[in-house]
CSV table of C-alpha atoms and ligand atoms in Angstrom, one decimal:
chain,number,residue,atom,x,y,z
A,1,UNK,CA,-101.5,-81.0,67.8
A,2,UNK,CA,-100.0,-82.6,64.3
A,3,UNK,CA,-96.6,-82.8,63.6
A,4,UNK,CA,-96.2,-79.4,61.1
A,5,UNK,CA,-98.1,-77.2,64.0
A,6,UNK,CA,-95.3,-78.7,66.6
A,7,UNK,CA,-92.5,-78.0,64.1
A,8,UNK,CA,-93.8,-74.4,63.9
A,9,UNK,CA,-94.2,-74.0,67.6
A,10,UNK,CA,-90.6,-75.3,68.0
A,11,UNK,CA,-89.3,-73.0,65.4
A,12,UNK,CA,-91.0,-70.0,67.1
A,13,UNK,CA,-89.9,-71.2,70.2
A,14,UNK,CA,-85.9,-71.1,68.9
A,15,UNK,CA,-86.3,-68.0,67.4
A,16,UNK,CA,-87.9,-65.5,70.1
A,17,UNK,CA,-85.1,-67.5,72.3
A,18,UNK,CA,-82.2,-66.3,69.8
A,19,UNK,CA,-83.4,-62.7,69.6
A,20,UNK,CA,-84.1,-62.3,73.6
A,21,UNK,CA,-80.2,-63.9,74.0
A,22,UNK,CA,-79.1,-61.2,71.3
A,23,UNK,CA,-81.4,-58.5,73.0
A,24,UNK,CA,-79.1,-58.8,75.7
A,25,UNK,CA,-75.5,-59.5,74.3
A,26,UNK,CA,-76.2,-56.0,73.2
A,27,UNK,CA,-77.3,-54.1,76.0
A,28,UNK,CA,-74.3,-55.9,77.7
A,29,UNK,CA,-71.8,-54.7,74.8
A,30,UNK,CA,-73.7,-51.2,75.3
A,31,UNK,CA,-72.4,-51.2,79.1
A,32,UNK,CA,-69.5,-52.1,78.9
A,33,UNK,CA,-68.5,-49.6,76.1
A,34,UNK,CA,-69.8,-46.4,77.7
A,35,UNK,CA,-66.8,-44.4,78.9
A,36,UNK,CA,-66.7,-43.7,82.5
A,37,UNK,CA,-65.7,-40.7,84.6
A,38,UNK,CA,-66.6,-37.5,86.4
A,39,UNK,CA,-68.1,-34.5,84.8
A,40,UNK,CA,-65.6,-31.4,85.2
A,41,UNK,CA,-64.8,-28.1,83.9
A,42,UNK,CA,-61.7,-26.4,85.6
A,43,UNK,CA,-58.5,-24.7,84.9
A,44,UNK,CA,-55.2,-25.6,85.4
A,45,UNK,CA,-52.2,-22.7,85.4
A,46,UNK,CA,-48.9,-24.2,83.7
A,47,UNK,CA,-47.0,-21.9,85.6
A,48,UNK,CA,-47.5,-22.5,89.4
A,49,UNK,CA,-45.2,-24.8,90.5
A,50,UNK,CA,-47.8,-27.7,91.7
A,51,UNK,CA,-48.5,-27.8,87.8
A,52,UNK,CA,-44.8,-28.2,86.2
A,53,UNK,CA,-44.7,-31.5,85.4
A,54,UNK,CA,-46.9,-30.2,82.3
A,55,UNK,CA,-44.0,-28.4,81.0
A,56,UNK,CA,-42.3,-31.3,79.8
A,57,UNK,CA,-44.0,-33.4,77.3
A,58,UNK,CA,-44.6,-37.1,79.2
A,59,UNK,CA,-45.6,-35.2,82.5
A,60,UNK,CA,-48.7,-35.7,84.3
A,61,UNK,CA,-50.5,-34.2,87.4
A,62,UNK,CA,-54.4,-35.4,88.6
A,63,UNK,CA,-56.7,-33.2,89.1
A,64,UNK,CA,-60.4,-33.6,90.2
A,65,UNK,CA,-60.5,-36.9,89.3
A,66,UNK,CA,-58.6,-36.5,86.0
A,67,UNK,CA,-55.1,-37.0,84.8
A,68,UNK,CA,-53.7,-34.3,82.3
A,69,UNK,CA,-50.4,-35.4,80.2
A,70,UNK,CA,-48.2,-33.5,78.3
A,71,UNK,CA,-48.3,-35.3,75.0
A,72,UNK,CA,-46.5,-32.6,72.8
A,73,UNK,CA,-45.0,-29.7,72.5
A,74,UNK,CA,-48.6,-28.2,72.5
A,75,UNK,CA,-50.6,-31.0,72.9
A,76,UNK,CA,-52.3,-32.3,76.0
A,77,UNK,CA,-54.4,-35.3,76.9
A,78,UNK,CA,-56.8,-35.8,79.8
A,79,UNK,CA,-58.7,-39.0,80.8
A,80,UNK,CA,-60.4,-39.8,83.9
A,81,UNK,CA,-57.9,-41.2,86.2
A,82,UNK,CA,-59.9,-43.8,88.2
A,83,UNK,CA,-59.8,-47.6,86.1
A,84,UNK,CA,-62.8,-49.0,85.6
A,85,UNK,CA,-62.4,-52.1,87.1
A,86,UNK,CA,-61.8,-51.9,90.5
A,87,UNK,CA,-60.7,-47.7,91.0
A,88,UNK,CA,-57.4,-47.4,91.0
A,89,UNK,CA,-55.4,-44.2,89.8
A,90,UNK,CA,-54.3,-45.2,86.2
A,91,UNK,CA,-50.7,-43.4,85.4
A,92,UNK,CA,-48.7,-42.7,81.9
A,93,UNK,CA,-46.3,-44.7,80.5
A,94,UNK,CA,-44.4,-41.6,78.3
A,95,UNK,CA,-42.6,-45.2,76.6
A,96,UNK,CA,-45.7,-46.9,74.9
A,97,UNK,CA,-47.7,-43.5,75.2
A,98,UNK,CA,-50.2,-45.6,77.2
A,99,UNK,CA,-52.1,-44.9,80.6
A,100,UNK,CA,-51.6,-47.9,82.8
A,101,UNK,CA,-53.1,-49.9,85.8
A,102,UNK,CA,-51.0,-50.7,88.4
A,103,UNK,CA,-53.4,-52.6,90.4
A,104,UNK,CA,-53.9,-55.5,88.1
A,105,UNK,CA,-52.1,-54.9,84.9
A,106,UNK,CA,-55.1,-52.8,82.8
A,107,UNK,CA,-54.2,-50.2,80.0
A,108,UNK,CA,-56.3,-47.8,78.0
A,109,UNK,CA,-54.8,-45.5,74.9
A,110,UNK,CA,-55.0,-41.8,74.8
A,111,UNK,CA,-58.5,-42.0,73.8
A,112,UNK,CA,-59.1,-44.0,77.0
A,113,UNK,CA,-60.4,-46.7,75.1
A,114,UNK,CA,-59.0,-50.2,76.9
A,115,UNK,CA,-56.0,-52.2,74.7
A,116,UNK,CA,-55.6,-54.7,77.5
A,117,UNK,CA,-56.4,-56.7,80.7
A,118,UNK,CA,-59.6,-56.6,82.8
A,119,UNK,CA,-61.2,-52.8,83.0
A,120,UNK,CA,-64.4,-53.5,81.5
A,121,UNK,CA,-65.5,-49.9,79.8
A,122,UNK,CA,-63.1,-47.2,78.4
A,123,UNK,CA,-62.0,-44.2,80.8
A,124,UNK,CA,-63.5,-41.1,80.0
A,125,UNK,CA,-61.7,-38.2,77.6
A,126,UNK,CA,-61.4,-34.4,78.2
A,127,UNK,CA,-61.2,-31.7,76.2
A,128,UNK,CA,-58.3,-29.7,77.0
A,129,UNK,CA,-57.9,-26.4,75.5
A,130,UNK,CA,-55.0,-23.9,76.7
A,131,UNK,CA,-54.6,-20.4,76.6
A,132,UNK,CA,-51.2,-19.0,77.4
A,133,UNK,CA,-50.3,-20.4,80.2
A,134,UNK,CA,-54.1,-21.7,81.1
A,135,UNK,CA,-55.6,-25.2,80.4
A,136,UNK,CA,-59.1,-25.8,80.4
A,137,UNK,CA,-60.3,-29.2,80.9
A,138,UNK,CA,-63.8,-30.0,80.5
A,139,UNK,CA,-66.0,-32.8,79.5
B,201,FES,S1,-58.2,-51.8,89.1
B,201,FES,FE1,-57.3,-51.3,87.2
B,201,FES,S2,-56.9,-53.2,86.2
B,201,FES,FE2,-57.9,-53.7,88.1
């Protein structure tokens, strides 16, 4: 083999290296940013008493794997309510408008999109939608 055909080999060599490490940094990233949570679709009635904490804005109940906040005067939020790094029930914080981990410190925005500490992937977002005194969540 002469010195240019090595050089060549070695560049090849480098570069399929490179795009197989890159290859998987991405599939990685692709993970760890897919939100995570239960599929639901069910109604929540603001005006039975297990529901009142929705009637002020900062309170939160779970439901079916979800937790619903009161963000607003009509506004609501709903995320999953397990934390993606080890399961435990994330809660609201009505001071930084944050949910929070209690378990090891993890937080997620009302998009459920992680701002700090170890969960790995966002929680996942509902749509809530109400009518009169009947939320909808789905997602
Ligand atoms: S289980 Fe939530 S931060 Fe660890």
């Amino acid at each position: 083999m002469e010195r240019r055909d090595f050089i060549k080999m070695g560049c090849a060599l480098c570069g399929a290296t490179a795009v197989a490490a890159f290859v998987a940094g991405c599939s990685k990233l692709g993970t760890s940013s897919t939100p995570q949570g239960p599929s639901v679709n069910f109604t929540l009635n603001l005006s039975q008493s297990s529901n009142s904490s929705l009637n002020s804005v900062g309170g939160y109940v779970y439901s079916n794997g979800v937790i619903i906040v009161r963000t607003g005067t009509s506004s609501f939020v709903a995320v999953a309510s397990a934390c993606t790094h080890q399961g435990c029930t994330i809660g609201y914080d009505t001071g930084s408008k944050d949910f929070y981990c209690p378990c090891h410190g993890g937080t997620f925005d009302l998009n459920g999109n992680v701002v700090s500490g170890p969960p790995p992937a966002p929680v996942k977002k509902y749509t809530v939608t109400q009518n009169g005194t009947v939320l909808t969540i789905q997602g």
